[in-house]
JSON list of C-alpha atoms in Angstrom, two decimals:
[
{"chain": "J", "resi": 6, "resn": "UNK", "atom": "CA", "xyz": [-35.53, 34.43, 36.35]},
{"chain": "J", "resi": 7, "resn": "UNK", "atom": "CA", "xyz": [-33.93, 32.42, 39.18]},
{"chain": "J", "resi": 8, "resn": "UNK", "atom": "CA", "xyz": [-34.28, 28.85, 38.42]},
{"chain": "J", "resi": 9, "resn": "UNK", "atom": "CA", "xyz": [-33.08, 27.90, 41.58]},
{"chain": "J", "resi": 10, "resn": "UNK", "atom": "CA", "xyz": [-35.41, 29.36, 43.56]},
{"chain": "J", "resi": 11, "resn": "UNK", "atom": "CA", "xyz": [-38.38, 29.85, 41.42]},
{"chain": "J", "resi": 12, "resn": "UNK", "atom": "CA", "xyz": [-38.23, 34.21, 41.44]},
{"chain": "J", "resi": 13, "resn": "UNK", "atom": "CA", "xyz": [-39.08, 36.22, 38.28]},
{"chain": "J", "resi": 14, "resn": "UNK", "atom": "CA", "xyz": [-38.89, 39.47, 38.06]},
{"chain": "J", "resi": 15, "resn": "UNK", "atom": "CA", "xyz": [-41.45, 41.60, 36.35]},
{"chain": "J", "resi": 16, "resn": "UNK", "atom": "CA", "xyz": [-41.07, 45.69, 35.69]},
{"chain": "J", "resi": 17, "resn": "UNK", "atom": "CA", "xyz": [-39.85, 45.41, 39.10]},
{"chain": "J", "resi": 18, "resn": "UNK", "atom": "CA", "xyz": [-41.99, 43.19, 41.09]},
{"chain": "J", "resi": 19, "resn": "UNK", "atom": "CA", "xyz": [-40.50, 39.99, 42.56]},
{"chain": "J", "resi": 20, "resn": "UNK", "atom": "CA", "xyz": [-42.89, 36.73, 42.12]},
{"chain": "J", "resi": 21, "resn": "UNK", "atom": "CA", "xyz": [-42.15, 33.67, 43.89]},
{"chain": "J", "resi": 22, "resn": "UNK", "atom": "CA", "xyz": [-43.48, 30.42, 45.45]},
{"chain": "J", "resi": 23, "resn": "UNK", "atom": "CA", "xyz": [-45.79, 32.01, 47.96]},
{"chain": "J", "resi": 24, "resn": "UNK", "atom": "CA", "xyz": [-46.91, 35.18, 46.49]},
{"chain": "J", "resi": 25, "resn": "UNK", "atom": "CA", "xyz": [-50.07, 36.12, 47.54]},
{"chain": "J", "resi": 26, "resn": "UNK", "atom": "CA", "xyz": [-53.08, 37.95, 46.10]},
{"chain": "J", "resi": 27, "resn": "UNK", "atom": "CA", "xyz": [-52.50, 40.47, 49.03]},
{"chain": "J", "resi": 28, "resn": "UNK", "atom": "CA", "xyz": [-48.91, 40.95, 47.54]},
{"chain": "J", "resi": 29, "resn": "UNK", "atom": "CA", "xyz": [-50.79, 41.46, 44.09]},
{"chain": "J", "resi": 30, "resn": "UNK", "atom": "CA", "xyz": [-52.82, 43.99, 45.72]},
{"chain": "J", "resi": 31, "resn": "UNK", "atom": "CA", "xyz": [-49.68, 46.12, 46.55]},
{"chain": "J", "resi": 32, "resn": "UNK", "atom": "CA", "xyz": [-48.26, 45.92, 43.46]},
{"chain": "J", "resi": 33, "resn": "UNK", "atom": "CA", "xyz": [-48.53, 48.37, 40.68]},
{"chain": "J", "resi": 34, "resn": "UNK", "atom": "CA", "xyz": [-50.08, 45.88, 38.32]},
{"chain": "J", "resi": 35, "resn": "UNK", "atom": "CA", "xyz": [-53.07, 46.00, 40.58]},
{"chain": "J", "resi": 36, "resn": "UNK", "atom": "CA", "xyz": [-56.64, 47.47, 39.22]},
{"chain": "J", "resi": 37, "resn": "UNK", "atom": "CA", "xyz": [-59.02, 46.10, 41.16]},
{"chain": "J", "resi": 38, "resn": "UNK", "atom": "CA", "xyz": [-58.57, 42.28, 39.73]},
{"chain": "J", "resi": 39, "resn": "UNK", "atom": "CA", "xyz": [-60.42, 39.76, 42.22]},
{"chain": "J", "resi": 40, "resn": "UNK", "atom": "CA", "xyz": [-58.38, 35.97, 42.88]},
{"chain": "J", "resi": 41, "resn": "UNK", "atom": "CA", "xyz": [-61.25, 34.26, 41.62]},
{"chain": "J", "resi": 42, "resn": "UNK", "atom": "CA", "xyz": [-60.40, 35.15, 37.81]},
{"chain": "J", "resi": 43, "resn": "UNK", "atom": "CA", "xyz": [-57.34, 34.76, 35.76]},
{"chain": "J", "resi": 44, "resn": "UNK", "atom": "CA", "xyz": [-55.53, 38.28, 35.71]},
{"chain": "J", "resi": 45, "resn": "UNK", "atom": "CA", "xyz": [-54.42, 39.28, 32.67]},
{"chain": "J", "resi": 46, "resn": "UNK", "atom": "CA", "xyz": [-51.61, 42.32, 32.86]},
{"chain": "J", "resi": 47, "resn": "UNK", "atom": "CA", "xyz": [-52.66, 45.18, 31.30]},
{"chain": "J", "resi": 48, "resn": "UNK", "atom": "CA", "xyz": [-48.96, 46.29, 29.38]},
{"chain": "J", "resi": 49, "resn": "UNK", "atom": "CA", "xyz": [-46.95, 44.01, 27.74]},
{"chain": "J", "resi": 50, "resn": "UNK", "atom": "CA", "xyz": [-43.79, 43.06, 29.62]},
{"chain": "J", "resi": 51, "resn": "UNK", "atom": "CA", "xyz": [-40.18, 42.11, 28.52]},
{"chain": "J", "resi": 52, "resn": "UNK", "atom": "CA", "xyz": [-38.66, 39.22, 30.32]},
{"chain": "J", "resi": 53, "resn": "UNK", "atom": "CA", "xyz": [-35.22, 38.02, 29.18]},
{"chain": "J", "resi": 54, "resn": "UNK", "atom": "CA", "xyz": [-35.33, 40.69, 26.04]},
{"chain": "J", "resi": 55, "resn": "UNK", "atom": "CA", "xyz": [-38.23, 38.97, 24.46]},
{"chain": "J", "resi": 56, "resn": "UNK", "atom": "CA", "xyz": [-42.33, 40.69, 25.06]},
{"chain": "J", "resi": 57, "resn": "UNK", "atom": "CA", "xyz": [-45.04, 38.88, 26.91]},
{"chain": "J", "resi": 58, "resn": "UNK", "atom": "CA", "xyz": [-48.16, 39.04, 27.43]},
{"chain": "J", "resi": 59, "resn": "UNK", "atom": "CA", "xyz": [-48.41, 37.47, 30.77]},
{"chain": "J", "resi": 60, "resn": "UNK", "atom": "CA", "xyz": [-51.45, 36.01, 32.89]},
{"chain": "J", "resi": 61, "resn": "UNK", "atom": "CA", "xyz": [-51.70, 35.12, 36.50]},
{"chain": "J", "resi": 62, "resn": "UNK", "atom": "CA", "xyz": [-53.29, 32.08, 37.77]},
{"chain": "J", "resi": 63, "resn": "UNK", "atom": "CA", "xyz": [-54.13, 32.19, 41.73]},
{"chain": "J", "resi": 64, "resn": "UNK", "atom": "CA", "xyz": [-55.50, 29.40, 43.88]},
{"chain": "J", "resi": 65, "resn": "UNK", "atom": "CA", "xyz": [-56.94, 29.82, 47.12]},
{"chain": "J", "resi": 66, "resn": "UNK", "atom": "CA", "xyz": [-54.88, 33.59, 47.00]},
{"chain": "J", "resi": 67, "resn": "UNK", "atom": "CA", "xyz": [-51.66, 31.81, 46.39]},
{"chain": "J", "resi": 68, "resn": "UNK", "atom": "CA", "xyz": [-49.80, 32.50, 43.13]},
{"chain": "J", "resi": 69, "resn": "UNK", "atom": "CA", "xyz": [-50.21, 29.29, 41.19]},
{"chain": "J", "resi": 70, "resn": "UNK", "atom": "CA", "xyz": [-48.98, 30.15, 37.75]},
{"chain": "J", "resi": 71, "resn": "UNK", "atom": "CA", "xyz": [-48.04, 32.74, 35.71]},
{"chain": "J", "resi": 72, "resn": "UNK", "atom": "CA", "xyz": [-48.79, 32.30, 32.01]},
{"chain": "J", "resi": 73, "resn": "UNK", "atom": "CA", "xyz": [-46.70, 33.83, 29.18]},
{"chain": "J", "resi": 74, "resn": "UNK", "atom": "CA", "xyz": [-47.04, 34.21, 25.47]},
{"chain": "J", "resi": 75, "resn": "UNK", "atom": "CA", "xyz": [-44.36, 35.70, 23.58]},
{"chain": "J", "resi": 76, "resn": "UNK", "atom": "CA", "xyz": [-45.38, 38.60, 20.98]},
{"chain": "J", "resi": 77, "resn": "UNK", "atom": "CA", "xyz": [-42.48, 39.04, 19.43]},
{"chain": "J", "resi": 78, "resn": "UNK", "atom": "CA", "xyz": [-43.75, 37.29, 16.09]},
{"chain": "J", "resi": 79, "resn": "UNK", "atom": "CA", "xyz": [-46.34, 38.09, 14.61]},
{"chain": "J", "resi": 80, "resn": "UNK", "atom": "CA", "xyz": [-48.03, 34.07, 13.40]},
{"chain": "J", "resi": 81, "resn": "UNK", "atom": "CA", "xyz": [-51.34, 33.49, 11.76]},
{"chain": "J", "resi": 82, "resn": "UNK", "atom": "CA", "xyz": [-54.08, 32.02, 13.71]},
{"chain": "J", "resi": 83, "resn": "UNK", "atom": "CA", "xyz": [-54.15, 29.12, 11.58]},
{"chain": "J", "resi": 84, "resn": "UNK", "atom": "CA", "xyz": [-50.22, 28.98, 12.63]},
{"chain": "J", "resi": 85, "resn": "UNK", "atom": "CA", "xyz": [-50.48, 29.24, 16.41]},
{"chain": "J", "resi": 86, "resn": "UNK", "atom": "CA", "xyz": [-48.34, 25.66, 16.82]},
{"chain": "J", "resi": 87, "resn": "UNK", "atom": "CA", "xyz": [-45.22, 28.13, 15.51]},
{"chain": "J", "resi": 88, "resn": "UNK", "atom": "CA", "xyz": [-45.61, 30.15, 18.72]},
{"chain": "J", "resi": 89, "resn": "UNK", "atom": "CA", "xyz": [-45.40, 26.85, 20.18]},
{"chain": "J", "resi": 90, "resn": "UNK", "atom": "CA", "xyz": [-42.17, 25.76, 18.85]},
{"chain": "J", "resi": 91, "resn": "UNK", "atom": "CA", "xyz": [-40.26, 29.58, 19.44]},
{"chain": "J", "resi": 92, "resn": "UNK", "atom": "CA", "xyz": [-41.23, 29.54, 23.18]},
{"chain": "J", "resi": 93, "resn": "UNK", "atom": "CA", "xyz": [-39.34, 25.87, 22.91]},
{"chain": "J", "resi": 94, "resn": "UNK", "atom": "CA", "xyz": [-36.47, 27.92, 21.33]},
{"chain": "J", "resi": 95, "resn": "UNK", "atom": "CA", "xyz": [-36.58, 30.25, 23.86]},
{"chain": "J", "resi": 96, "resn": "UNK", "atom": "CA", "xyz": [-36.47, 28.05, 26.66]},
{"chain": "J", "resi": 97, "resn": "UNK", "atom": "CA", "xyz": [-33.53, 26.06, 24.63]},
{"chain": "J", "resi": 98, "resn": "UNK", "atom": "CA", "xyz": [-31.51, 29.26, 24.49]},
{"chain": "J", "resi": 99, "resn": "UNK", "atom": "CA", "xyz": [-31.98, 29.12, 28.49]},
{"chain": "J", "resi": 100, "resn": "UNK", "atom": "CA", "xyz": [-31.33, 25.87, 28.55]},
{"chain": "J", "resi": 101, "resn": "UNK", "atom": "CA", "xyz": [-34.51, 23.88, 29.65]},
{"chain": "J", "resi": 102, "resn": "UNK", "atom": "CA", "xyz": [-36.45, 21.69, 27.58]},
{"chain": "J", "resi": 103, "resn": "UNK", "atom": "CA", "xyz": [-39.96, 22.19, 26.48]},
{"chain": "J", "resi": 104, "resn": "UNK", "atom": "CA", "xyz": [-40.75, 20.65, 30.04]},
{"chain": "J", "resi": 105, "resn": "UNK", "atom": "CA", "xyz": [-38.44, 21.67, 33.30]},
{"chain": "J", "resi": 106, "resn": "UNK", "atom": "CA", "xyz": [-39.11, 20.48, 37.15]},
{"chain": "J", "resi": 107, "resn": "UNK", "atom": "CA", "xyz": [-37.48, 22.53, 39.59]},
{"chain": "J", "resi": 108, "resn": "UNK", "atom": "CA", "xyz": [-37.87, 21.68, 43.44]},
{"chain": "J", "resi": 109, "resn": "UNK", "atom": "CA", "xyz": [-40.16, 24.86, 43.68]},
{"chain": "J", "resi": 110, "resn": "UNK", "atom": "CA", "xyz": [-42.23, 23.50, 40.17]},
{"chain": "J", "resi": 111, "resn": "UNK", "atom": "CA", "xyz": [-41.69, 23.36, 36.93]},
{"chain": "J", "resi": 112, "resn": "UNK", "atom": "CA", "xyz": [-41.96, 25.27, 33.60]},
{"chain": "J", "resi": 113, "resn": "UNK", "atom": "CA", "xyz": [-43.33, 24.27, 30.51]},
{"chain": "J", "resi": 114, "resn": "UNK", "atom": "CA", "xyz": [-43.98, 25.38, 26.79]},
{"chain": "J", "resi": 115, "resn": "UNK", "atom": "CA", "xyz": [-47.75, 23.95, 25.79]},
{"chain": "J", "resi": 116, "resn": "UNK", "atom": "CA", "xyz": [-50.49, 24.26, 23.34]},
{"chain": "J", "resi": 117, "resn": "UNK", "atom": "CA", "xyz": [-53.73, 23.84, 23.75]},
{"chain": "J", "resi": 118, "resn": "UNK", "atom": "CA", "xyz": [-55.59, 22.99, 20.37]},
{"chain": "J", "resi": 119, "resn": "UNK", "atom": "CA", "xyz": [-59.00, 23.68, 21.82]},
{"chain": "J", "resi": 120, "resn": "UNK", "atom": "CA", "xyz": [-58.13, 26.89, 22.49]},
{"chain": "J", "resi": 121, "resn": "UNK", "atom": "CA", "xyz": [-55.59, 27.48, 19.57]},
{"chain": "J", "resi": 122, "resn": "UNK", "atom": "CA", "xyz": [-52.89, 29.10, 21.84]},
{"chain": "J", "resi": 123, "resn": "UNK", "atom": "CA", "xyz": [-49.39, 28.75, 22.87]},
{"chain": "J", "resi": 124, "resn": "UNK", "atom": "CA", "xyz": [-47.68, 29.69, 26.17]},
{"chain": "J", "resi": 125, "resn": "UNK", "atom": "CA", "xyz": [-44.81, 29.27, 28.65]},
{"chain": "J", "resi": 126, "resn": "UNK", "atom": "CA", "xyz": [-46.36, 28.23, 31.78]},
{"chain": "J", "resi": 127, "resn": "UNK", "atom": "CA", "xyz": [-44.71, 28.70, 35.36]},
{"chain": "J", "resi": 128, "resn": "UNK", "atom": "CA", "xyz": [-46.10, 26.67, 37.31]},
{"chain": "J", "resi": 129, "resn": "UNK", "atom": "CA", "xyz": [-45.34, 26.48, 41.35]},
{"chain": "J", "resi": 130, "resn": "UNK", "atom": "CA", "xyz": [-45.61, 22.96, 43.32]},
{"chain": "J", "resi": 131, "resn": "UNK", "atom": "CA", "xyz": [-48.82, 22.96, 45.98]},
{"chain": "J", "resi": 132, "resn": "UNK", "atom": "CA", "xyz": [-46.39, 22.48, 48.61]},
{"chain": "J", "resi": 133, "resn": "UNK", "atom": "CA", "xyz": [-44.44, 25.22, 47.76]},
{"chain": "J", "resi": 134, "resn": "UNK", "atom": "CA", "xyz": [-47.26, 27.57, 48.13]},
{"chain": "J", "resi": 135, "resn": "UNK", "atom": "CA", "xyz": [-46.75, 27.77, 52.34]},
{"chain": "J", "resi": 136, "resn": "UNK", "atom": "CA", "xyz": [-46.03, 31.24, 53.24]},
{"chain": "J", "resi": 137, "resn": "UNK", "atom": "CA", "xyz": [-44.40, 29.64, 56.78]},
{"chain": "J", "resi": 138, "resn": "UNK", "atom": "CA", "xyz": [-43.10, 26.40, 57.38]},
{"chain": "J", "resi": 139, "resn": "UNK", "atom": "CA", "xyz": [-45.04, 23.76, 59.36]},
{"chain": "J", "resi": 140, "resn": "UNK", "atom": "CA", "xyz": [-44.69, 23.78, 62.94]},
{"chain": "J", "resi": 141, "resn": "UNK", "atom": "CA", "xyz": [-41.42, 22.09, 64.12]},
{"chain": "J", "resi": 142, "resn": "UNK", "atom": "CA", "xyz": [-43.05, 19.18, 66.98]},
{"chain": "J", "resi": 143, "resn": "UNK", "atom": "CA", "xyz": [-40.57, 19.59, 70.03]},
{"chain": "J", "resi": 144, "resn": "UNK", "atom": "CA", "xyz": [-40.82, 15.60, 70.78]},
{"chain": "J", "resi": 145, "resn": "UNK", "atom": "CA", "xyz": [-38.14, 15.76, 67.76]},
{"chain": "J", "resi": 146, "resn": "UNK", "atom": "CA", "xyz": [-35.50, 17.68, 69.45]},
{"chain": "J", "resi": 147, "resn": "UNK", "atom": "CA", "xyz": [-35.29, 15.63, 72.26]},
{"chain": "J", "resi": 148, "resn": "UNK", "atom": "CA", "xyz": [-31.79, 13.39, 72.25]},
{"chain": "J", "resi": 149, "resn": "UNK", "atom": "CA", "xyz": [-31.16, 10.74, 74.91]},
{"chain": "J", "resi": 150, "resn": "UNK", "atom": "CA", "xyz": [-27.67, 9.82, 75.55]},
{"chain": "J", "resi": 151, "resn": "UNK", "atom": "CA", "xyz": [-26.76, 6.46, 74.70]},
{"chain": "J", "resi": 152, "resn": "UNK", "atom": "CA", "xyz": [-24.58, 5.58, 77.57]},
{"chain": "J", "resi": 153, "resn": "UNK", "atom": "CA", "xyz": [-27.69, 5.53, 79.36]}
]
């Protein structure tokens, strides 16, 4: 993953602040998967050397969040917190903490006890979400000469 700029890679497809749901649609993780529900990818993918099962989150056909739980353990269900605590290892060994803002968003390792599971979340900032910049208003190019 580029931290700088907010792109993972994924068996070959490139998400980023600004994917789309039309992008999804191109892609070959695509099987007919509306925006309206969270998309869960079918295989297993490898990200960094450790295996995820990843989700994506879209809002308004924008790429909000991808979701990622490591299976590389195997932990109890009684022992989900432990999941928990390796994604914080494995965001140490990249060096972030549990919680990292970026200028395109952040990432963060969380559980959720209602739900009794543990994930790395990716997580891009509203305003990052544009897929072209705001109009440039022309009145702001104009310079008067001070000698005037």
């Amino acid at each position: 993953m580029d931290l700088k700029s907010g792109i993972i890679k994924i068996n070959g497809e490139i998400f980023a602040p600004g994917y789309t749901f039309e992008d999804f649609q191109r892609s070959t993780f695509f099987e007919g998967q509306d925006a309206v529900r969270i998309i869960r990818l079918n295989d297993t993918v490898k990200i960094g050397g450790n295996n995820f099962i990843t989700s994506l989150f879209f809002r308004n056909k924008i790429l909000y969040m991808l979701s990622m739980m490591c299976v590389d353990i195997d932990i109890p269900f009684s022992e989900e917190i432990k999941r928990k605590q390796f994604h914080d290892a494995i965001l140490a060994k990249n060096g972030l903490s549990p919680e990292t803002f970026f200028d395109w968003g952040n990432i963060k390792s969380v559980y959720d006890p209602k739900g009794n599971v543990s994930s790395i979340n990716i997580i891009y900032k509203k305003s990052m979400l544009l897929t072209s910049p705001p109009p440039i208003c022309s009145c702001l190019l104009y310079t008067s000469d001070a000698a005037d």
